[in-house]
Short mmCIF file of C-alpha atoms in Angstrom, two decimals:
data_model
loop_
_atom_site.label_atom_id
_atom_site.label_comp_id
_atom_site.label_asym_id
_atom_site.label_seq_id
_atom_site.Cartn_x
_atom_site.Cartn_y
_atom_site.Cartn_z
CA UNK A 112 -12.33 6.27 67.59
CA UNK A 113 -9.46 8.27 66.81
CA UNK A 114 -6.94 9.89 68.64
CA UNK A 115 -8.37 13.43 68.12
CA UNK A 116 -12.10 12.46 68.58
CA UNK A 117 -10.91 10.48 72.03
CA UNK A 118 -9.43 13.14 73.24
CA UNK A 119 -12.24 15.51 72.94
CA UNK A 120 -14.41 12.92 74.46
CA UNK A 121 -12.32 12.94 77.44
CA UNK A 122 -12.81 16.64 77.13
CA UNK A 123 -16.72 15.94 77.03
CA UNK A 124 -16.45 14.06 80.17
CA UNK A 125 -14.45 15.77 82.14
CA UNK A 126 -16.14 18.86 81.77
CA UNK A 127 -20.27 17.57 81.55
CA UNK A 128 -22.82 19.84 81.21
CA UNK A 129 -20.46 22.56 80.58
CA UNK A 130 -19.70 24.52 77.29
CA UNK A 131 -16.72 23.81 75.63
CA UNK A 132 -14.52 26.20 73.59
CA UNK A 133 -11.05 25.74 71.58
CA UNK A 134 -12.08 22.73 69.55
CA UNK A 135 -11.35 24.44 66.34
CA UNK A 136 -7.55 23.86 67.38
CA UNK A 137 -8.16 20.31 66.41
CA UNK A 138 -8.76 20.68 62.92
CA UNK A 139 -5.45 21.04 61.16
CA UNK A 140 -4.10 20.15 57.23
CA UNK A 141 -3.85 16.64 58.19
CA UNK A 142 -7.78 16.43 59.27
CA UNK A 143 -8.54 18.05 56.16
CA UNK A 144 -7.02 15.36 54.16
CA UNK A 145 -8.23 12.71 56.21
CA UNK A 146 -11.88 13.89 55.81
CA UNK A 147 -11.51 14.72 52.22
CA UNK A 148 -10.02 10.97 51.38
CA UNK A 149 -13.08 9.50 53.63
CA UNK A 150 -15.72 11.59 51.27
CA UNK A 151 -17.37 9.71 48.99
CA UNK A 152 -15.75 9.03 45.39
CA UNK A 153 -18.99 9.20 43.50
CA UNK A 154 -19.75 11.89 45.19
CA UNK A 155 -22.37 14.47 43.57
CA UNK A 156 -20.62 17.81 42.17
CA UNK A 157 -21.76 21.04 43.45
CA UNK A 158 -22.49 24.08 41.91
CA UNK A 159 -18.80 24.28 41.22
CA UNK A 160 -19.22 21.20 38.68
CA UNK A 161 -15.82 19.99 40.20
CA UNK A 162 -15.77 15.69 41.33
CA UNK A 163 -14.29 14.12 43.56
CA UNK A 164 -11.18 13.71 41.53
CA UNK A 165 -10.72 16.77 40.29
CA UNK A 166 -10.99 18.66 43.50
CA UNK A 167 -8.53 16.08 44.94
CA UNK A 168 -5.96 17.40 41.99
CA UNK A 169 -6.01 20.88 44.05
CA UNK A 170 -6.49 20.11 47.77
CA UNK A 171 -2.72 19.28 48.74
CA UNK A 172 -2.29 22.84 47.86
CA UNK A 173 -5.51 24.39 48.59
CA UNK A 174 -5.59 22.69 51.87
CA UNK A 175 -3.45 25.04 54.05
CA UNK A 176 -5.28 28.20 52.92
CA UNK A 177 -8.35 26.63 53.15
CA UNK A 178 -7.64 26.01 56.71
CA UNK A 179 -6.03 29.24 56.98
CA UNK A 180 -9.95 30.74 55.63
CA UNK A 181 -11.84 28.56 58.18
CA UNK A 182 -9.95 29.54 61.75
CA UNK A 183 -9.78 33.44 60.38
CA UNK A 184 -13.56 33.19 59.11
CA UNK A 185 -12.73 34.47 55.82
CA UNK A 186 -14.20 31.16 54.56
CA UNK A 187 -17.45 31.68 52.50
CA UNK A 188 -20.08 29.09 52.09
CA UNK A 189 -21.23 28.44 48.95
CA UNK A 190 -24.82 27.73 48.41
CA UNK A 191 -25.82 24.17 47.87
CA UNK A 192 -27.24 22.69 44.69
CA UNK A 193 -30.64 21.10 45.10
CA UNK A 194 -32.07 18.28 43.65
CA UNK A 195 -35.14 16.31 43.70
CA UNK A 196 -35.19 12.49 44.16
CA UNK A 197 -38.68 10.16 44.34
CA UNK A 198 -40.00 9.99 47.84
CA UNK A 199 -43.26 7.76 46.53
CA UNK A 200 -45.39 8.10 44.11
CA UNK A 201 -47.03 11.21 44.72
CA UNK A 202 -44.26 13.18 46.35
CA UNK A 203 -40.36 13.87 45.83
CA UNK A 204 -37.36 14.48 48.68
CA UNK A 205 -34.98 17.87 48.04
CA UNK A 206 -31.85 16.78 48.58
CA UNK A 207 -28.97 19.73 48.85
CA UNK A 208 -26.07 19.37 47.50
CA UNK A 209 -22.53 20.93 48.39
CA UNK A 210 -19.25 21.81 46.51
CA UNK A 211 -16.42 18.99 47.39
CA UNK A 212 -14.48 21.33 49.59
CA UNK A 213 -17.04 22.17 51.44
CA UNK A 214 -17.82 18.57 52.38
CA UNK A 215 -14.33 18.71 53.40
CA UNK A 216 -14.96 21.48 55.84
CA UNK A 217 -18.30 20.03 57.18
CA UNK A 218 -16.93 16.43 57.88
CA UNK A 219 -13.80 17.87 60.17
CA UNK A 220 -15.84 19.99 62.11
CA UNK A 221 -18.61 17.11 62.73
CA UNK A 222 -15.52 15.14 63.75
CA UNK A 223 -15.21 17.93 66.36
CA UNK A 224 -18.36 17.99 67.68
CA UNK A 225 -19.55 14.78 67.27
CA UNK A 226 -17.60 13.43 70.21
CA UNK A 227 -18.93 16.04 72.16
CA UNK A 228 -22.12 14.91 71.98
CA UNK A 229 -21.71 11.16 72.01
CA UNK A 230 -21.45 11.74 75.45
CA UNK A 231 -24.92 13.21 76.05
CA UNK A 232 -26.83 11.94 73.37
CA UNK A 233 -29.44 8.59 74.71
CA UNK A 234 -28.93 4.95 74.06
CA UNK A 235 -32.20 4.75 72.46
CA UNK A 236 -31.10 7.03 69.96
CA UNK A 237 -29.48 5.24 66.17
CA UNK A 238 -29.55 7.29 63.46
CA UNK A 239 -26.52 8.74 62.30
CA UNK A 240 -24.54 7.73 64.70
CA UNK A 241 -20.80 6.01 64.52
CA UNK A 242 -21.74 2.39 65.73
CA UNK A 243 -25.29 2.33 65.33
CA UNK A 244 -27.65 1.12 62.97
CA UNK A 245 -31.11 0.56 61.88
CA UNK A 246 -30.70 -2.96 62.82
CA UNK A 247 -29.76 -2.03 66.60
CA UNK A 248 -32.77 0.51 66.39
CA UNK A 249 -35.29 -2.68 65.60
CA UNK A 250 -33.53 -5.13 67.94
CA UNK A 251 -34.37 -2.48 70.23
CA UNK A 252 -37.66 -2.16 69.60
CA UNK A 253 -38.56 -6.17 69.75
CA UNK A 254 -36.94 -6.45 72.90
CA UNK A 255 -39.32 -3.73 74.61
CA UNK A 256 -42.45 -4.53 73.05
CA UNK A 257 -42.14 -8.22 72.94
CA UNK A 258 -40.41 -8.61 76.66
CA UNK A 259 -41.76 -5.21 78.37
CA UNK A 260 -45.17 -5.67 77.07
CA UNK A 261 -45.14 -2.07 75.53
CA UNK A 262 -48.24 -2.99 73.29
CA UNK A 263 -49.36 0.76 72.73
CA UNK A 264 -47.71 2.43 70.36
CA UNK A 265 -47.38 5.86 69.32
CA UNK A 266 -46.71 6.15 65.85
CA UNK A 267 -45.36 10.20 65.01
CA UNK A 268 -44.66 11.23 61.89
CA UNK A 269 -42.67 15.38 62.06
CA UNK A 270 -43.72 17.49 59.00
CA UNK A 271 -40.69 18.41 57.00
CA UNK A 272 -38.66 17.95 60.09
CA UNK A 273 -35.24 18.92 58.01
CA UNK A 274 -36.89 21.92 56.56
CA UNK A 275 -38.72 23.55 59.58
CA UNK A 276 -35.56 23.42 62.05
CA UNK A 277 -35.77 26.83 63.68
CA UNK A 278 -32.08 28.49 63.33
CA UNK A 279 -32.30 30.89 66.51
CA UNK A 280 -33.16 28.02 68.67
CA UNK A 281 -31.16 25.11 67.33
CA UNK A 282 -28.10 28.23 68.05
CA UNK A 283 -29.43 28.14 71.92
CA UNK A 284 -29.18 24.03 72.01
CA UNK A 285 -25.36 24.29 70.79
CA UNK A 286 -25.29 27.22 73.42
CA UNK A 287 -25.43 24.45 75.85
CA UNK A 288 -22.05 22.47 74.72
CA UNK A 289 -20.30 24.70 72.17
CA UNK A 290 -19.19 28.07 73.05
CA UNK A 291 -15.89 27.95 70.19
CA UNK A 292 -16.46 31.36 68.01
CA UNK A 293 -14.63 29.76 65.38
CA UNK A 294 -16.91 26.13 64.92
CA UNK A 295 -20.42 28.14 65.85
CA UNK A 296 -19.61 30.80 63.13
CA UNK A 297 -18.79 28.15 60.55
CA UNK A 298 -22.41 26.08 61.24
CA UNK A 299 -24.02 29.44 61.09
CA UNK A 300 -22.55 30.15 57.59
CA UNK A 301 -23.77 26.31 56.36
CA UNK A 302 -27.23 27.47 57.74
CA UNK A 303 -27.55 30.65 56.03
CA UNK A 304 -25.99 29.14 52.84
CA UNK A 305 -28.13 29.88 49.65
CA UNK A 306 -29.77 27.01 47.79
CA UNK A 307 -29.72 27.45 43.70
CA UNK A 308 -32.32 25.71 41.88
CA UNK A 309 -33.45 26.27 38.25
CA UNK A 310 -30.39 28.80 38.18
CA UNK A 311 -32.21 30.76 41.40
CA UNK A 312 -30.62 31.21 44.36
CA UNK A 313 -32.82 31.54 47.38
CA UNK A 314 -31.95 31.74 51.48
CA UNK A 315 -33.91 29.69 53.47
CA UNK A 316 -34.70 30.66 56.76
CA UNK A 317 -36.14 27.41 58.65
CA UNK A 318 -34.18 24.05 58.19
CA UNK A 319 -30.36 21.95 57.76
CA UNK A 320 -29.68 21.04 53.96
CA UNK A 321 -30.73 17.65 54.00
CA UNK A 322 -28.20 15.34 52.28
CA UNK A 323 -25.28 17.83 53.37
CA UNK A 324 -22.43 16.55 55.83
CA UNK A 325 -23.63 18.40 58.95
CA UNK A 326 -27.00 18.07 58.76
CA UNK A 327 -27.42 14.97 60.36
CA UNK A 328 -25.38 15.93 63.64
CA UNK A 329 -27.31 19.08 63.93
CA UNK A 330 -30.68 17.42 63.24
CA UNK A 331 -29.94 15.28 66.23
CA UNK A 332 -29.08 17.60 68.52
CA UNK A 333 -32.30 19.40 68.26
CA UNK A 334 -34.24 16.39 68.79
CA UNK A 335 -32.25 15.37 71.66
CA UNK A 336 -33.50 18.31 73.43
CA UNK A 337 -36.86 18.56 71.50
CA UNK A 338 -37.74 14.89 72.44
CA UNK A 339 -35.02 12.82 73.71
CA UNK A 340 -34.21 14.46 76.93
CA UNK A 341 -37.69 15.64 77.56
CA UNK A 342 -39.61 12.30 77.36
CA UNK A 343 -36.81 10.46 79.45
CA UNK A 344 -35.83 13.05 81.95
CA UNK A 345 -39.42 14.75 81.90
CA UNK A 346 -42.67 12.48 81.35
CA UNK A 347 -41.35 8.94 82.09
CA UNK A 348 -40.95 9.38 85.72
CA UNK A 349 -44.56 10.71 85.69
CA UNK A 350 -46.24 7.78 83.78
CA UNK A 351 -47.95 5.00 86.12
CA UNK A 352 -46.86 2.05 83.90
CA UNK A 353 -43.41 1.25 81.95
CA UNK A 354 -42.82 2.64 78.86
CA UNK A 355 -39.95 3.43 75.59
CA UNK A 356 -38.81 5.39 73.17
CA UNK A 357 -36.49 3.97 70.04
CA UNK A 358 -35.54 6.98 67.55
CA UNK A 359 -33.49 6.97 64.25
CA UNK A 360 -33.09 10.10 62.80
CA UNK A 361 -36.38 11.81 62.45
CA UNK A 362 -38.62 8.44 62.89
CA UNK A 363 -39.19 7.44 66.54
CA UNK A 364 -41.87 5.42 68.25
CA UNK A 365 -43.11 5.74 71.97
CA UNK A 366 -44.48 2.72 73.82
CA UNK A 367 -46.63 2.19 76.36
CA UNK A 368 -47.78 -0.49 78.90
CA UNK A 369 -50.40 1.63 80.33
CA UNK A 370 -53.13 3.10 77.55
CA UNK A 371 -53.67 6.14 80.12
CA UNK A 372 -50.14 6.87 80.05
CA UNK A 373 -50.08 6.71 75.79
CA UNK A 374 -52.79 8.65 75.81
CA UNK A 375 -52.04 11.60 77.69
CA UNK A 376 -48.31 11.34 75.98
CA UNK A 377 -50.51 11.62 72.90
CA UNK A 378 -51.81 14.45 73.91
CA UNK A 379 -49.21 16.91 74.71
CA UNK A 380 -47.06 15.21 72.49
CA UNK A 381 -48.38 18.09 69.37
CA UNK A 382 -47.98 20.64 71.88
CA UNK A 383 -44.24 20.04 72.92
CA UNK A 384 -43.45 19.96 68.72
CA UNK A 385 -44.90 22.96 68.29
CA UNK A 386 -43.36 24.94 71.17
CA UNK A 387 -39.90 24.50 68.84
CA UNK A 388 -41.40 25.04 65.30
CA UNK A 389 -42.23 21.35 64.38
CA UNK A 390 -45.34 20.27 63.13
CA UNK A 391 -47.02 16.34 63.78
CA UNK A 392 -48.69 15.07 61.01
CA UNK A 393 -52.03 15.01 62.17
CA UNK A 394 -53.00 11.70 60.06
CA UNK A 395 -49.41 10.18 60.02
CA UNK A 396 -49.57 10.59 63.96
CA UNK A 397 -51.45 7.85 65.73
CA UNK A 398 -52.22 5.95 69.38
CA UNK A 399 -51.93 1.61 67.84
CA UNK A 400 -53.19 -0.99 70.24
CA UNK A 401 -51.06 -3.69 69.14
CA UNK A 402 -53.99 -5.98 70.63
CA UNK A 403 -56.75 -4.52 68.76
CA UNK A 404 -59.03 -7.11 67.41
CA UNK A 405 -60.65 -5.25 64.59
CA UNK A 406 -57.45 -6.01 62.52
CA UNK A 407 -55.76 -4.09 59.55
CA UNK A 408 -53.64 -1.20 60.05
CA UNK A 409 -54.84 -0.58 63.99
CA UNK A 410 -52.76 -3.90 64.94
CA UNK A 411 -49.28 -2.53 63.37
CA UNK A 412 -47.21 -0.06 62.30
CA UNK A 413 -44.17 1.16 60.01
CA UNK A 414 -41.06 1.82 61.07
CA UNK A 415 -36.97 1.46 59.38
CA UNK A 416 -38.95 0.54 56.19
CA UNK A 417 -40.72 -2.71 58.07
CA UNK A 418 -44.24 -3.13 59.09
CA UNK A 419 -44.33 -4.31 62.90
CA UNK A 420 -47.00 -6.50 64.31
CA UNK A 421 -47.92 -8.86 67.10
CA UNK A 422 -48.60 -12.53 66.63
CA UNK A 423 -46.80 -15.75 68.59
CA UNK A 424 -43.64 -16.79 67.92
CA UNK A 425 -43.13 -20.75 67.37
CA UNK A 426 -42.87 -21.05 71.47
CA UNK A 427 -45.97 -19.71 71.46
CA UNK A 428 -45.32 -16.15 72.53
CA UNK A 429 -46.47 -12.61 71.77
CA UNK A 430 -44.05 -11.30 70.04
CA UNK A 431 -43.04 -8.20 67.64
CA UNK A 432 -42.78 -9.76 64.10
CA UNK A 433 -41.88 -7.53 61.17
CA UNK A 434 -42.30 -7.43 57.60
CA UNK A 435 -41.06 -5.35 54.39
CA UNK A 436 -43.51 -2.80 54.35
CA UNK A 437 -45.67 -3.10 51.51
CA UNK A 438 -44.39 0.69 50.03
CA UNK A 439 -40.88 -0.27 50.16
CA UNK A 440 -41.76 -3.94 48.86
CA UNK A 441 -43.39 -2.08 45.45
CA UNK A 442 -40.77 0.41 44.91
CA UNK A 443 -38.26 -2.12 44.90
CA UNK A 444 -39.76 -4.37 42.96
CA UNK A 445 -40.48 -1.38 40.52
CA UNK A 446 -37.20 0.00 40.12
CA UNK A 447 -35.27 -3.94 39.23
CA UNK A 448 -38.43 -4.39 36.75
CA UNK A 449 -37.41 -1.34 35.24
CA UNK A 450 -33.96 -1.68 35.38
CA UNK A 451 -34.36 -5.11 33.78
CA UNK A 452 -36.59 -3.38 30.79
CA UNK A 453 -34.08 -0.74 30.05
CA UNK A 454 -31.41 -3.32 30.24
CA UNK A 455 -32.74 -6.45 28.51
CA UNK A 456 -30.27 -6.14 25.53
CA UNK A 457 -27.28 -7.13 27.89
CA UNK A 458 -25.32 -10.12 27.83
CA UNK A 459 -27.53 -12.61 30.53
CA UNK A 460 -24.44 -13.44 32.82
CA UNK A 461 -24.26 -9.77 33.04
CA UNK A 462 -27.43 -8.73 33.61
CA UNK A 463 -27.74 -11.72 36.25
CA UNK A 464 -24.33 -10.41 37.75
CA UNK A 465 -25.87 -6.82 38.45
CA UNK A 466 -29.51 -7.86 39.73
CA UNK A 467 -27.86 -10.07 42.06
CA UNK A 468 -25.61 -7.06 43.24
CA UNK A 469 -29.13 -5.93 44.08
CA UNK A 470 -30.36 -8.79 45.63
CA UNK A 471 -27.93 -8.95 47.88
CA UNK A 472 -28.22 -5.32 48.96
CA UNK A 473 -31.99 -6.07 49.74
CA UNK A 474 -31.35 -9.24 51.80
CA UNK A 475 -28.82 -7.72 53.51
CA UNK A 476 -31.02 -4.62 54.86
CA UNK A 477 -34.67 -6.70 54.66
CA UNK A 478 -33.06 -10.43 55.51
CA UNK A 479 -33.96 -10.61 59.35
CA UNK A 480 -35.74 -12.48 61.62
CA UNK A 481 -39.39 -13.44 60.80
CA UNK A 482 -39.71 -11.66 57.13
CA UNK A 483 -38.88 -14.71 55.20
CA UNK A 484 -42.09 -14.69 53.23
CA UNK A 485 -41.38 -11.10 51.68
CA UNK A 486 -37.69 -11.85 51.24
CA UNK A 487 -39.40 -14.66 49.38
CA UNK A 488 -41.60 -12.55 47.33
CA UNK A 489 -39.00 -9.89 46.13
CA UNK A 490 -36.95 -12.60 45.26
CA UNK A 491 -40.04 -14.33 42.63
CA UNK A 492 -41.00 -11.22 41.58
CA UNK A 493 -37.59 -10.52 40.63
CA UNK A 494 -37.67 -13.78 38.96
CA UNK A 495 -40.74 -13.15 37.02
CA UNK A 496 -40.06 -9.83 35.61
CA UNK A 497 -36.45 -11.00 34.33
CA UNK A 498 -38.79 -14.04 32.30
CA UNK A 499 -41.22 -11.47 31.17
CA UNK A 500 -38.58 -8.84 29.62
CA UNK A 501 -36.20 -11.81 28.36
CA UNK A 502 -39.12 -12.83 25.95
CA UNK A 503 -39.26 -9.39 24.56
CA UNK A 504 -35.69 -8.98 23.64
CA UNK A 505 -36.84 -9.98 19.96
CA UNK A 506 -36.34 -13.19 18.36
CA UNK A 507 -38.38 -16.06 17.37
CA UNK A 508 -37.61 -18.32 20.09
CA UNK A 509 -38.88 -17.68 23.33
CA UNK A 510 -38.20 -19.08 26.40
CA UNK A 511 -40.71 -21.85 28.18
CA UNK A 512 -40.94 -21.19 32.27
CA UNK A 513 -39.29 -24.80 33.09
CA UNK A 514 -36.35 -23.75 30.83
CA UNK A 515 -35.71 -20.05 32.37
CA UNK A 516 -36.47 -21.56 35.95
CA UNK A 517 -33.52 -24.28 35.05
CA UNK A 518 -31.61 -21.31 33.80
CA UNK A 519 -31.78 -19.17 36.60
CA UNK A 520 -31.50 -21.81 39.35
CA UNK A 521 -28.63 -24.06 37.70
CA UNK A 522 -26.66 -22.05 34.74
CA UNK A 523 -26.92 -18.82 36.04
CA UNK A 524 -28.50 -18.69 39.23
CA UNK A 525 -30.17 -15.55 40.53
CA UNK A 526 -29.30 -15.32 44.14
CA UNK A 527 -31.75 -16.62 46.70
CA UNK A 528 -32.78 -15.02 49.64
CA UNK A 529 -31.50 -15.43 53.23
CA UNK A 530 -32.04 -14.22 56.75
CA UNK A 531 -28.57 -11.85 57.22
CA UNK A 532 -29.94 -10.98 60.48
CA UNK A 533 -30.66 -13.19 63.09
CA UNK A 534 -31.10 -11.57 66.56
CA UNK A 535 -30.30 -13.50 69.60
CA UNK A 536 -32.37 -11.01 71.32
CA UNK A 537 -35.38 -13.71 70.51
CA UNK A 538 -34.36 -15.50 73.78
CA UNK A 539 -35.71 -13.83 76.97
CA UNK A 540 -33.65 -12.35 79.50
#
């Protein structure tokens, strides 16, 4: 933590559970060059068209009058430019895009804030967060179900959670912490921002630009009040048995040891959503008995991009085992086969080079703890889809399996997987 962020932290502390004011005084020239060097390089352009490097060309000038617009409020937002990318198959994600030097503006005043708020948000809470991860998040969650015997499960999936945030009473949460004119303006100008698309621009009225700077600071504040505070503060000490909650970003997952108490959770759960403008997913959102003998999807569930279930461990104990889910499995194996079919004319050791660049990145997210088999898999279908597209290239001669397999093992291996992440939470304490 910095010197600036520690100090509002102190700040945090000293005064908790009060509003705090004055905290645009913090953000000076030199923050704005701080956050602009942290951005991104390949950054996205907004509807400005300017990169990274260009706008960097500008901002030791531009800097102090840009500063000069923020505290005085003359500061416009321009509206972000939105894109689509694939969610799945059937569906695509809208992700908003802002001008350089406005991610500029968004990351010094989340430096501001975010402090502030480090000091009320929960433990069980990982997304977005400086020092957390998705890793943490699923540690987390094996620990409690495996040790605490949480074996119902409450699977909730929010409807468009980044595009049905209600404005008025997201402005009440900050109410409760941030009382500075100057910041609370500013966030109100990024939410009324216009989004162009197809050369339209259009003002949304629900919702935080998802992909934007701030969004992910504001997103969790409202679900630290929406959920976080409310299931902790509010239902646990109700419940008869024990019980969690693990959340990261918009995903979370309640557990139970008491099927009573994950049932009545269940149902008020829909109800507490809806009192702030979200929306469960009324098929997405389901009560799993990690013990059910019937089998199939009643005995797990998805979470971080892993499918969770119960079965022993080596010892012989019930414990949470995980697994590449199989829709993240498929896409990823889909995008390297294609990759390797648009790409087949390279140079092998190149084309090796750069799908083990993406080998790696999968073994380092999916290489933990009990998923060796679909490590395992990515890795030979990987394997068979470079064979398959290297015996199109053209040419007469074509490659026999033993001689690729010697190829790609010996001369230029393709890298094999490994377990990245090995918890020592598998002993008991």
């Amino acid at each position: 933590m910095l010197t600036v962020e520690r100090q509002i932290a102190e700040r945090a502390r000293k005064y908790k559970g009060e509003t705090l004011q004055s905290l645009y005084s913090f953000i000076d020239a030199t923050m704005l060059w701080d956050s602009y060097k942290r951005l991104n390089k390949q950054s996205a352009k907004g509807i400005d068209g300017k990169t990274w490097q260009q706008y960097g060309s500008e901002f030791p000038e531009r800097r102090h009058s840009l500063l000069e617009e923020f505290k005085s409020g003359r500061y416009k937002a321009p509206a972000v430019r939105r894109v689509y990318i694939p969610k799945d198959k059937h569906s695509q994600r809208p992700i908003d895009i802002a001008t350089i030097e406005d991610k500029v503006l968004q990351a010094s005043v989340r430096r501001v804030i975010e402090p502030v708020y480090e000091e009320g948000f929960k433990p069980f809470s990982y997304g977005f967060r400086p020092g957390r991860s998705q890793h943490q998040a699923i540690d987390y969650l094996f620990k409690e179900v495996s040790f605490g015997k949480k074996h119902y499960i409450i699977d909730a999936d929010i409807k468009n959670y980044f595009g049905t945030i209600n404005h008025g009473i997201l402005r009440e949460f900050l109410d409760k912490r941030i009382k500075d004119g100057v910041i609370r303006r500013m966030i109100d100008k990024w939410l009324k921002a216009g989004v162009m698309e197809s050369g339209n621009i259009s003002y949304p009225e629900f919702g935080t630009p998802q992909g934007s700077v701030i969004s992910p600071i504001l997103s969790n504040i409202y679900l630290h009040y929406v959920l976080d505070e409310w299931f902790s503060e509010q239902i646990q000490p109700l419940l008869k048995g024990k019980s969690f909650i693990v959340r990261y970003a918009d995903d979370f997952i309640l557990g139970f040891t008491d099927k009573s108490d994950a049932d009545r959770v269940m149902a008020v759960l829909p109800k507490r959503f809806a009192k702030y403008g979200l929306t469960l997913h009324p098929e997405k959102t389901k009560l799993i008995d990690l013990n059910d003998k019937r089998g199939g999807n009643d005995r797990s569930f998805d979470f971080l991009g892993f499918t969770h279930f119960l079965s022993r461990s080596l010892k012989g104990y019930m414990v949470l085992k995980r697994k590449t889910s199989s829709k993240r499995l498929t896409r990823a194996i889909s995008n390297v086969s294609n990759y390797i079919q648009s790409n087949r004319h390279m140079k092998l050791k190149d084309l090796i080079a750069v799908l083990n660049v993406k080998l790696r990145g999968h073994y380092n997210y999916y290489g933990v703890t009990f998923n060796t088999r679909s490590l395992k898999g990515f890795y030979e279908a990987v394997k068979r889809r470079l064979f398959k597209w290297l015996n199109r290239r053209g040419g007469k001669v074509k490659l026999s399996w033993d001689r690729f397999s010697s190829l790609v093992e010996k001369w230029q291996p393709l890298l094999k997987p490994s377990i990245r992440h090995s918890y020592n939470s598998l002993k008991r304490t």
